[in-house]
XYZ file of C-alpha atoms in Angstrom:
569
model
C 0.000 0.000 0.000
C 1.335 3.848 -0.312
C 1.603 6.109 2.082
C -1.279 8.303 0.581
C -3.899 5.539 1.285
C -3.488 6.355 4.907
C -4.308 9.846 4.208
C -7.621 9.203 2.645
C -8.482 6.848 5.747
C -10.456 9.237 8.076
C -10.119 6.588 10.755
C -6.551 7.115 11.083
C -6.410 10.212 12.129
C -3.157 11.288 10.149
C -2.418 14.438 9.787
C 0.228 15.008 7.361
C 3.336 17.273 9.051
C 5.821 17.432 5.924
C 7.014 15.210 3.211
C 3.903 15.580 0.878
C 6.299 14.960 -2.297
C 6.813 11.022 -0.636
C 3.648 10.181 -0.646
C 4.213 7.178 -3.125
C 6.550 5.475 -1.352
C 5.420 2.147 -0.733
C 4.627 0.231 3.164
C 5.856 -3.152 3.788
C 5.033 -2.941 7.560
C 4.358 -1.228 10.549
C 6.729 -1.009 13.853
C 5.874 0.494 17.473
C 8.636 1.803 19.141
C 10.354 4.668 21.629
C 13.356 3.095 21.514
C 16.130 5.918 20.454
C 17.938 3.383 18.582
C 15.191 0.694 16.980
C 17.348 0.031 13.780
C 18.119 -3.537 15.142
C 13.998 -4.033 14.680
C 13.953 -2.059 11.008
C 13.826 -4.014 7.420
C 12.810 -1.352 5.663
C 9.659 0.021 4.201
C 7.615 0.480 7.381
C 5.331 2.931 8.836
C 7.149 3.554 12.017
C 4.958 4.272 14.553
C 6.124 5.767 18.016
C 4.613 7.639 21.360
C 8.308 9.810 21.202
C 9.166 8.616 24.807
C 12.787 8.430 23.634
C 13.117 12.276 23.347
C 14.259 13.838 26.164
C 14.781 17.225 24.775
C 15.466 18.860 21.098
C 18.708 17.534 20.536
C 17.301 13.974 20.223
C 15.200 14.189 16.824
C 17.800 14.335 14.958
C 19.962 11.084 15.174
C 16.518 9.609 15.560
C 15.243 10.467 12.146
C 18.811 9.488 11.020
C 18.239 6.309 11.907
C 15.266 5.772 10.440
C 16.130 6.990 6.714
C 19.564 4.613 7.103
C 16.847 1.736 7.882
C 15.151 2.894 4.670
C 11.765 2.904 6.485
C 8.561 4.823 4.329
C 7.377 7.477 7.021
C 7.268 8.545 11.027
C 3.883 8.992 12.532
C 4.431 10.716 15.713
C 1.709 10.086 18.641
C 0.221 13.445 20.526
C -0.736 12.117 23.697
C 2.729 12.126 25.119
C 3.540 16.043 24.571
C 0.119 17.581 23.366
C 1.973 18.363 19.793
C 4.598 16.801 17.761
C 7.605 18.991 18.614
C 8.942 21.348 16.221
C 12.517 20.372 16.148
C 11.275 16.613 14.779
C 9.264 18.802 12.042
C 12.520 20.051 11.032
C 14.689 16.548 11.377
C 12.146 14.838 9.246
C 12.411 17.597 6.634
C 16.068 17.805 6.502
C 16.026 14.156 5.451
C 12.662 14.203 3.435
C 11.047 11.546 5.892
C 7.233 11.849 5.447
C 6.049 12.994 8.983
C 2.270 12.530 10.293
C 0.477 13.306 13.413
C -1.552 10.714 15.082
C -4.259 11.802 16.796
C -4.219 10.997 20.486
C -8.047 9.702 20.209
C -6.351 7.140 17.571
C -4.831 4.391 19.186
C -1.715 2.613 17.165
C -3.376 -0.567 17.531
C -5.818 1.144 15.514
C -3.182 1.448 12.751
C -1.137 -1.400 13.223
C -4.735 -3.459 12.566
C -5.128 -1.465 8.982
C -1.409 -1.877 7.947
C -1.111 -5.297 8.657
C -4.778 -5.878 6.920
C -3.919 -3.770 3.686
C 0.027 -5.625 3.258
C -1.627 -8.931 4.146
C -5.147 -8.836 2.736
C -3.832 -10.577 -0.712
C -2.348 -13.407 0.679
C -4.578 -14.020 3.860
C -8.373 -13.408 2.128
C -9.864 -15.900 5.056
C -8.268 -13.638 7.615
C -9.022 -10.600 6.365
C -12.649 -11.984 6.658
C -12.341 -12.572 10.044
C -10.767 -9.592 11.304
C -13.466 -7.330 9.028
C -16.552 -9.468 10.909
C -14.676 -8.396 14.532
C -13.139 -5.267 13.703
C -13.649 -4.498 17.760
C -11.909 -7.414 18.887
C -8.362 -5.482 18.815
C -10.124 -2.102 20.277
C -9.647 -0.608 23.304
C -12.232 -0.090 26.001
C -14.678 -2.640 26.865
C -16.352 -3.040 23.415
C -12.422 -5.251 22.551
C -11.893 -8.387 23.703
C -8.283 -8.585 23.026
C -6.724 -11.498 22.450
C -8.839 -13.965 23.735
C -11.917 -12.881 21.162
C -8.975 -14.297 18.433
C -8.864 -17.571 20.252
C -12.500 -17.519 20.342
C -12.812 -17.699 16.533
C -10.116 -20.027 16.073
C -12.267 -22.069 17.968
C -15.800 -21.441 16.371
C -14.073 -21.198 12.448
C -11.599 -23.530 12.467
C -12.686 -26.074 15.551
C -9.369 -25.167 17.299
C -8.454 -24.533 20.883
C -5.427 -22.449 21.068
C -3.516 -20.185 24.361
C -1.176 -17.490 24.090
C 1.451 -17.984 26.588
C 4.166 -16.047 27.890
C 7.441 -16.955 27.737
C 7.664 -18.466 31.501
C 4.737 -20.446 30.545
C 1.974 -18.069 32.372
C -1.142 -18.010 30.555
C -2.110 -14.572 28.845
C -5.155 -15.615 26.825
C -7.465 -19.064 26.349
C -10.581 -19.695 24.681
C -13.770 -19.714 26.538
C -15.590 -22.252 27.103
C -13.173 -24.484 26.123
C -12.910 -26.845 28.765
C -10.618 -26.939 32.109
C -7.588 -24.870 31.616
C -4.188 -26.079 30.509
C -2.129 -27.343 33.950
C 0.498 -25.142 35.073
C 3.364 -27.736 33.703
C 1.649 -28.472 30.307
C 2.064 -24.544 30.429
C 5.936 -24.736 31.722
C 6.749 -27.292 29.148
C 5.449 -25.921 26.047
C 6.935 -22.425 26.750
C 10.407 -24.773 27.511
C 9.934 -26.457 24.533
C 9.785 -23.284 22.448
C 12.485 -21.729 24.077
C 14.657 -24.343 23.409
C 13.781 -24.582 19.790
C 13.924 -21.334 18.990
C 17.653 -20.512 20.666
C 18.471 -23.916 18.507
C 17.125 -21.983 15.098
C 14.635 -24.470 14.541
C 12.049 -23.346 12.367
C 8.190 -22.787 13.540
C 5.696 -24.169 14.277
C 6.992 -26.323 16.875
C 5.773 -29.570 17.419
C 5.282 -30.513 20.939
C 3.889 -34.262 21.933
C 2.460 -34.217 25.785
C 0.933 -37.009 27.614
C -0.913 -38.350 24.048
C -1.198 -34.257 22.670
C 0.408 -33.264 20.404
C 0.906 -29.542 20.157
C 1.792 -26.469 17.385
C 3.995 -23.640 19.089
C 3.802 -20.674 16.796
C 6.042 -17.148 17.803
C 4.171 -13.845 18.756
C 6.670 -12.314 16.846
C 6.642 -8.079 17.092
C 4.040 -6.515 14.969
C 6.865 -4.402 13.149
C 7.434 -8.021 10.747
C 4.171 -8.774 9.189
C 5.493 -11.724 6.732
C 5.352 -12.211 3.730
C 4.369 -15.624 3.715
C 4.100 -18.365 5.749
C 7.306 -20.279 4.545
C 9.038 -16.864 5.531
C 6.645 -16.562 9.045
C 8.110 -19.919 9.796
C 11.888 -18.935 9.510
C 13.953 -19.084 12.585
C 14.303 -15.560 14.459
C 18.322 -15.743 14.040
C 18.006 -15.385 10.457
C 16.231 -12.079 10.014
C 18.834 -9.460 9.391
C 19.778 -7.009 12.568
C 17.892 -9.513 14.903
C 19.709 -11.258 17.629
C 17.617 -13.576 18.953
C 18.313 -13.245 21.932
C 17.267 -9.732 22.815
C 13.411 -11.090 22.256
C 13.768 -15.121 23.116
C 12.586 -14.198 26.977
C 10.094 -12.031 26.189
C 8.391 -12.916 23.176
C 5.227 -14.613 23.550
C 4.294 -17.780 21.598
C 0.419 -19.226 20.704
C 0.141 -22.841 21.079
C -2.723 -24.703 19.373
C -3.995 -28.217 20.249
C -3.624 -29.955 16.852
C -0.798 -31.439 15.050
C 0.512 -28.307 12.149
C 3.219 -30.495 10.117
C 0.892 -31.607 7.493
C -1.106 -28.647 7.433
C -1.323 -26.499 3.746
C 0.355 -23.110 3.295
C -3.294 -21.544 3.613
C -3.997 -22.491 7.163
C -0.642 -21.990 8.188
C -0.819 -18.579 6.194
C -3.694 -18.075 8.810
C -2.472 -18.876 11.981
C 0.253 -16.569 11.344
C -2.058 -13.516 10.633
C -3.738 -14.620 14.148
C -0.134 -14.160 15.759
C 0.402 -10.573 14.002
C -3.144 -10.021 15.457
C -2.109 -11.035 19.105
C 1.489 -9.156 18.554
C -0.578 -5.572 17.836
C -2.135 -6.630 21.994
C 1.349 -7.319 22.828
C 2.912 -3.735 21.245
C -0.580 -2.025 23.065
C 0.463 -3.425 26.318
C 4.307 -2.281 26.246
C 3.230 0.490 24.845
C 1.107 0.814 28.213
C 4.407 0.134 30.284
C 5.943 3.598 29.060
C 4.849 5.232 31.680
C 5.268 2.951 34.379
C 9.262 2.606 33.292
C 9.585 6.239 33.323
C 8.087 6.738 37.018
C 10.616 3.757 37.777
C 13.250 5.436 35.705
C 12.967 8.679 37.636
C 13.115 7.233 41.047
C 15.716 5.048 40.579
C 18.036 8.316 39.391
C 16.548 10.259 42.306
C 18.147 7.242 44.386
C 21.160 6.883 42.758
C 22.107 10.422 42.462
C 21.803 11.037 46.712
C 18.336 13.079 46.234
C 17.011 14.483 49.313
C 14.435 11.926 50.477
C 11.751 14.393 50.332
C 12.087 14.535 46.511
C 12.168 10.650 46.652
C 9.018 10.704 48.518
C 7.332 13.262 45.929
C 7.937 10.944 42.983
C 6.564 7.917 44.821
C 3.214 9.953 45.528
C 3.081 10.322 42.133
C 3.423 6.772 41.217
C 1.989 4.996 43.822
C -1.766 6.349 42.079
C -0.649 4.561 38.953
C 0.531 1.482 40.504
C -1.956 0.785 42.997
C -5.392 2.944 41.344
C -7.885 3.652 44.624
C -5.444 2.959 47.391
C -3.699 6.680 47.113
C -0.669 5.409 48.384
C 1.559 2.233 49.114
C 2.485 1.633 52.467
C 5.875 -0.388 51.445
C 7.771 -0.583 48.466
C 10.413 -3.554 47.464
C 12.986 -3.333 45.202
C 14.236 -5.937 42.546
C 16.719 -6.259 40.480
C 17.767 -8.432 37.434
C 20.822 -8.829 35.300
C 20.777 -11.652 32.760
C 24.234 -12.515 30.794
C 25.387 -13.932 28.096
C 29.240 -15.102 27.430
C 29.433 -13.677 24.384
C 28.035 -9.855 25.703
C 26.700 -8.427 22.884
C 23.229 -8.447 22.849
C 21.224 -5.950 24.911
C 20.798 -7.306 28.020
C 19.029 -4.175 30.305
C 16.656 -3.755 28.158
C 15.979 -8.349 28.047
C 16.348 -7.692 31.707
C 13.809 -5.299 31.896
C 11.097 -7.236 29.815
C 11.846 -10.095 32.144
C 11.435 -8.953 34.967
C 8.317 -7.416 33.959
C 6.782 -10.919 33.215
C 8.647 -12.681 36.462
C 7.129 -10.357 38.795
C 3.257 -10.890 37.483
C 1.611 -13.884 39.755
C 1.948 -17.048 37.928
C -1.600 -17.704 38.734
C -2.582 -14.753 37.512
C -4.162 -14.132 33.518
C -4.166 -11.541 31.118
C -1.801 -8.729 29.987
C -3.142 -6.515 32.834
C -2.080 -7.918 35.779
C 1.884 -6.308 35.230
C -0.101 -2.926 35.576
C 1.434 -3.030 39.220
C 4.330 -3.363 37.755
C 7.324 -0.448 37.522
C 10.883 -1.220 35.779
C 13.461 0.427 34.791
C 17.049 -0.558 33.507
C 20.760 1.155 33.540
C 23.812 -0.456 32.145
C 23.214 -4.464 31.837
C 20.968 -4.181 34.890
C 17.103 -3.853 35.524
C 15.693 -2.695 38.212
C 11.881 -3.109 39.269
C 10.251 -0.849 42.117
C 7.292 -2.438 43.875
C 4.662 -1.008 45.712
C 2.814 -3.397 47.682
C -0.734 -2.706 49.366
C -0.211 -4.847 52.652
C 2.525 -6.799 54.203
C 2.177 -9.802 55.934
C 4.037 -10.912 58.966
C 5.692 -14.090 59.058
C 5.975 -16.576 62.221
C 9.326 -15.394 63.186
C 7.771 -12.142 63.523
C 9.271 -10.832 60.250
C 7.901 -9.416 57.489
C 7.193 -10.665 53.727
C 6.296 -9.741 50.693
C 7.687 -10.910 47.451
C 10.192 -14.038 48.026
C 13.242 -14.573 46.207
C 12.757 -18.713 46.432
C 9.299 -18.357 45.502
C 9.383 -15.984 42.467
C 11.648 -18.296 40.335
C 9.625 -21.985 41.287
C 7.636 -21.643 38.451
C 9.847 -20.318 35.659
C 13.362 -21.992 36.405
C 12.322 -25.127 33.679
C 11.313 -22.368 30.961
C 14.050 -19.692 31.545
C 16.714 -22.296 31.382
C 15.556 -23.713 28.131
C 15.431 -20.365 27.049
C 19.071 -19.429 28.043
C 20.578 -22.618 26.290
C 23.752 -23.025 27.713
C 25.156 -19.864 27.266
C 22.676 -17.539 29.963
C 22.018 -16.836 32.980
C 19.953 -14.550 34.775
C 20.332 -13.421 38.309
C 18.119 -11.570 40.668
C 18.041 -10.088 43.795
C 14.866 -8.982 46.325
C 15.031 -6.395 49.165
C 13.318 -6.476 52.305
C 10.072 -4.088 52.266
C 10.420 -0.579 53.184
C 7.840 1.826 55.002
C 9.481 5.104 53.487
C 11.888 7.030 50.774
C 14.475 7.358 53.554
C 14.580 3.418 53.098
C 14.894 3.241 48.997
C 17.955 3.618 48.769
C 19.102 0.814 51.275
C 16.722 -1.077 49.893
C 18.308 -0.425 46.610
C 21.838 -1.791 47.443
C 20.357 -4.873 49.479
C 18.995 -6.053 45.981
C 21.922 -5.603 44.287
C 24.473 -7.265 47.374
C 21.577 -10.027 47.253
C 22.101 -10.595 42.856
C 25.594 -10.760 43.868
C 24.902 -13.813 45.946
C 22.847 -15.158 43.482
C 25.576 -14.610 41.124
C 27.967 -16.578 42.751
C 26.026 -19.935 42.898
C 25.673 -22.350 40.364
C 23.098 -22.745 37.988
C 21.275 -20.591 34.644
C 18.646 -19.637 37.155
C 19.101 -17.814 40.422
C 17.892 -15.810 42.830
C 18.644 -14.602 47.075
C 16.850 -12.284 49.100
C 17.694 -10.099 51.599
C 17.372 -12.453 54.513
C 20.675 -14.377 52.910
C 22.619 -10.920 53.903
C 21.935 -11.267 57.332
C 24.984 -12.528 58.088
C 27.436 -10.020 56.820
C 26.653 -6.802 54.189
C 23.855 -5.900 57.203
C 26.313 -6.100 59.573
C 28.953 -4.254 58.340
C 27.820 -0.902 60.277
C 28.392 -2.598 63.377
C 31.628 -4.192 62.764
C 34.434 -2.280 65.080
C 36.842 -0.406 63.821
C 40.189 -2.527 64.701
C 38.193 -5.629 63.237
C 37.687 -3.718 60.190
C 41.070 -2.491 59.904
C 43.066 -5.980 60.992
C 40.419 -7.895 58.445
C 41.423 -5.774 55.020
C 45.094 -5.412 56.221
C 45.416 -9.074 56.017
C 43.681 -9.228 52.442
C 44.671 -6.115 50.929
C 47.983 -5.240 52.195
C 49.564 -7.752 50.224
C 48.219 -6.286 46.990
C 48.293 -2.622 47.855
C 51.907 -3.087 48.318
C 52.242 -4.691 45.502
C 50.866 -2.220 43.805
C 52.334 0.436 45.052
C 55.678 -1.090 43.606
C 55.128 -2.513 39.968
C 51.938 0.112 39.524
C 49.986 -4.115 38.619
C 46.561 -2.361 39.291
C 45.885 -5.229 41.675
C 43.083 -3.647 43.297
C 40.862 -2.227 41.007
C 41.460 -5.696 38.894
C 40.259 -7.124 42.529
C 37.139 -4.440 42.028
C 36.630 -5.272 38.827
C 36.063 -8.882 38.344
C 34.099 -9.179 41.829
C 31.841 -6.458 40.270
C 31.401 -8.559 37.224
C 30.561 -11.842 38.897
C 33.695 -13.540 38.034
C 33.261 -13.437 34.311
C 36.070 -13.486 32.719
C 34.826 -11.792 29.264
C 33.135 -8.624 30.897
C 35.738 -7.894 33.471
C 38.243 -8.050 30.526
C 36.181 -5.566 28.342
C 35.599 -3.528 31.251
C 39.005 -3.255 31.996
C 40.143 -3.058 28.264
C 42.346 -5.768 28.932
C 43.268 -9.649 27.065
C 41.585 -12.167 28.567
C 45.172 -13.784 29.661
C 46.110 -10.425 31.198
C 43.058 -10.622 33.392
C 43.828 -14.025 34.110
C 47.724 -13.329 34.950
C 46.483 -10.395 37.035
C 44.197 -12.631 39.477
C 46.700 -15.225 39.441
C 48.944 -13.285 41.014
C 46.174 -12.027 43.791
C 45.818 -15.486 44.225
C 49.722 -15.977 44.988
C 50.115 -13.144 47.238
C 46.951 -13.838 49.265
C 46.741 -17.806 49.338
C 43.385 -17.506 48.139
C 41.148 -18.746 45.307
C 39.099 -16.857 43.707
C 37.395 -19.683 42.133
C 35.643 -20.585 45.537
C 32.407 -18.427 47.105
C 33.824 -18.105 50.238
C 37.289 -16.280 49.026
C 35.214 -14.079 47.047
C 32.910 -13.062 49.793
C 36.069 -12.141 51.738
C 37.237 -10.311 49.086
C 34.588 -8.250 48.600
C 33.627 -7.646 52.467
C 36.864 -6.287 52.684
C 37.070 -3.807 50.096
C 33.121 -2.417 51.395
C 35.131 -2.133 54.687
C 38.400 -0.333 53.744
């Protein structure tokens, strides 16, 4: 379709900004995004579509726009909810680089959009679809006229006599039929999300074929709605070969639709259809991160307020604001917890905050719990390779020690270790770390370091999976206040000396190696890059803090030393 078909569509709401000589060009797609950099998600030829969360002040539109004419893409359209207008500067960008510009209309939701584009790219090659989605044009709507994804599932059902569920990638329901029967078990659930996990991090091609107790299942990916394929051959293509994609910035946080039936004798057609259903269920998916922006900015701002020493009233300012968000009716939350994630991958190139982030999202939504809305509660932000999610939580209970709970660190992985492990193939891990609650902003920022001091434990124990809470710090970062001052001082003398001297004669850089590769969990790979070192200089460095100290750095209990005694010189 051209760009000048979604002019003469009143129910888009486009208003054209600048670039009325491009009006030809043609669109292959459609992509929803505030990332400042989405160029990794760009084929060329889409509509880009975006809310402009990413700018942060004038000097942002251009490289933006940049971006998107290197990616080739056919035109911006720029959302007014966010800032009332579309900023003038981005005018100016986009006509600098002749990139067709629109205003959407903030009545217009991009759902709204996505829905059309996808229709009018698709329509020739998906006729039964288009069918469907013209009888239940409200299914995809906001409000309560939609039904979201589970009206989808509902016609898969009634059309084509099949009973499908979107999952989430931990194997959490997000949508089921109704009236389908009881619901799939909790480790049917597990097992098909491992299952997918596994095959797509092996490049298998979709749909997956999953046999369970005499079932025999079709896993197909919720890939994002910025793809629309061309066909179903291409649809079915593992996620490692489209260009720019690493597959595993999305693996743990795509969602997948898995349908009752056997789909490896089906025809093109039907599997031509069951695709269009996922592109259907992504545009729910893009809605509902699309949703998040807000709730990551609240956690964004916080979490500099923290980090930057901020006077605790201004801490306690932003958390009024966001605690209305998070918790609508109660006014205010009475504790907070904090969270935080970090997953890896040995060869660190792939974008692990933002993974992280997406993660955590999903981990922290009760397992029971079904439907998109539920992570509504839900604020994360991420810095560096690190995620971290603030929660506000309406009660606390009291445990029979007389302490008190609220999210568990055991607890919160039980039910997505066997997925997330399958998903990190050999190569991942992910880490997390849960604070104890806190009554006030005076308390966030202690709160703050506990999660991260509790990762770090996490981080040192075996497995793709892990997690500690703060009740596992008890016996030394907690303490550390009340540890006297000759302790302190005979404890690091007998660990450090050794190495400051050392130091202090060859100029090694013992000590902020030491730093370094305690910081980074012992991984060889990131402490190296951090350090801008070779990999055998690293390892000749610790080698010879292993010499001078008679310790191993290999083992958890040297390494706690180690790092107890630099917090305490």
């Amino acid at each position: 379709m051209r760009l000048r078909a979604l002019l003469d569509t009143d129910a888009l709401g486009l208003k054209l900004l600048g670039g009325e000589g491009e009006l030809d060009r043609s669109v292959r797609g459609v992509m929803t995004t505030d990332l400042r950099d989405p160029s990794r998600y760009l084929s060329g030829g889409e509509l880009v579509l975006s809310g402009l969360a990413w700018r942060r002040d004038a000097d942002d539109s251009e490289p933006f726009v940049r971006i998107l004419v290197q990616a080739g893409v056919a035109a911006l359209a720029a959302g007014e909810a966010e800032l009332g207008s579309v900023p003038e500067d981005l005018v100016v960008a986009c006509a600098r680089h002749r990139l067709p510009l629109f205003a959407v209309n903030e009545s217009v939701a991009f759902a709204t959009i996505t829905e059309h584009v996808v229709r009018q790219v698709s329509g020739e090659r998906a006729g039964d679809l288009a069918a469907v989605v013209d009888r239940h044009r409200r299914m995809m709507t906001s409000g309560p006229a939609g039904g979201g994804p589970d009206v989808v599932l509902d016609l898969l059902g009634s059309d084509l006599d099949l009973r499908a569920w979107v999952l989430s990638p931990t194997g959490r329901p997000v949508a089921g039929p109704k009236d389908a029967g009881p619901a799939l078990p909790a480790e049917v659930c597990a097992k098909l999300a491992a299952e997918h996990l596994a095959a797509t991090r092996a490049g298998r091609r979709a749909p997956h074929r999953v046999p369970l107790g005499g079932t025999t299942y079709s896993v197909f990916p919720v890939r994002g709605s910025g793809h629309p394929p061309a066909t179903a051959a291409a649809a079915r293509a593992p996620q490692a070969a489209v260009p720019g994609r690493d597959v595993r910035e999305t693996v743990l946080s795509d969602w997948l639709l898995a349908v009752e039936a056997d789909a490896g004798d089906w025809a093109e057609e039907r599997l031509d259809l069951l695709y269009g259903v996922t592109q259907l269920i992504a545009v729910e998916r893009d809605r509902r991160d699309a949703a998040r922006t807000v709730r990551r900015r609240l956690a964004q701002e916080v979490l500099e307020l923290v980090q930057t020493g901020a006077a605790p009233a201004e801490i306690a300012a932003r958390l009024r604001v966001a605690a209305p968000v998070l918790l609508p009716g109660l006014g205010a939350a009475p504790h907070w917890q904090v969270v935080v994630a970090r997953v890896e991958w040995e060869e660190e190139d792939a974008e692990a905050g933002a993974v992280a982030q997406t993660l955590l999202e999903e981990i922290l939504v009760d397992p029971l719990a079904t439907g998109p809305e539920h992570s509504d509660r839900i604020a994360v932000a991420h810095t560096g390779g690190e995620a971290v999610a603030l929660v506000p939580l309406p009660a606390v209970s009291t445990a029979h020690d007389g302490s008190e709970t609220g999210i568990l660190a055991d607890a919160l992985l039980e039910s997505v270790r066997e997925p997330l492990s399958a998903g990190l193939d050999g190569d991942g891990r992910v880490t997390l770390g849960v604070s104890a609650a806190v009554h006030s902003a005076e308390g966030l920022r202690g709160a703050l370091e506990e999660a991260r001091h509790a990762r770090r434990v996490a981080a040192a124990r075996p497995g793709r999976v892990c997690a500690a809470g703060h009740q596992e710090l008890a016996s030394h970062v907690l303490l550390l206040p009340f540890v006297p001052d000759d302790v302190r001082r005979a404890f690091t003398a007998r660990l450090l000396d050794p190495l400051r001297d050392y130091d202090r004669r060859h100029r090694a850089e013992l000590i902020p190696t030491l730093e370094a590769f305690l910081d980074s969990d012992g991984s060889w790979t990131r402490c190296a890059t951090r350090l801008h070192l070779h990999v055998n200089t690293l390892r000749y460095r610790v080698g010879r803090i292993e010499q001078l100290t008679g310790r191993d750095l290999s083992r958890l209990e040297d390494k706690l030393d180690f790092f107890l005694a630099l917090r305490m010189s």
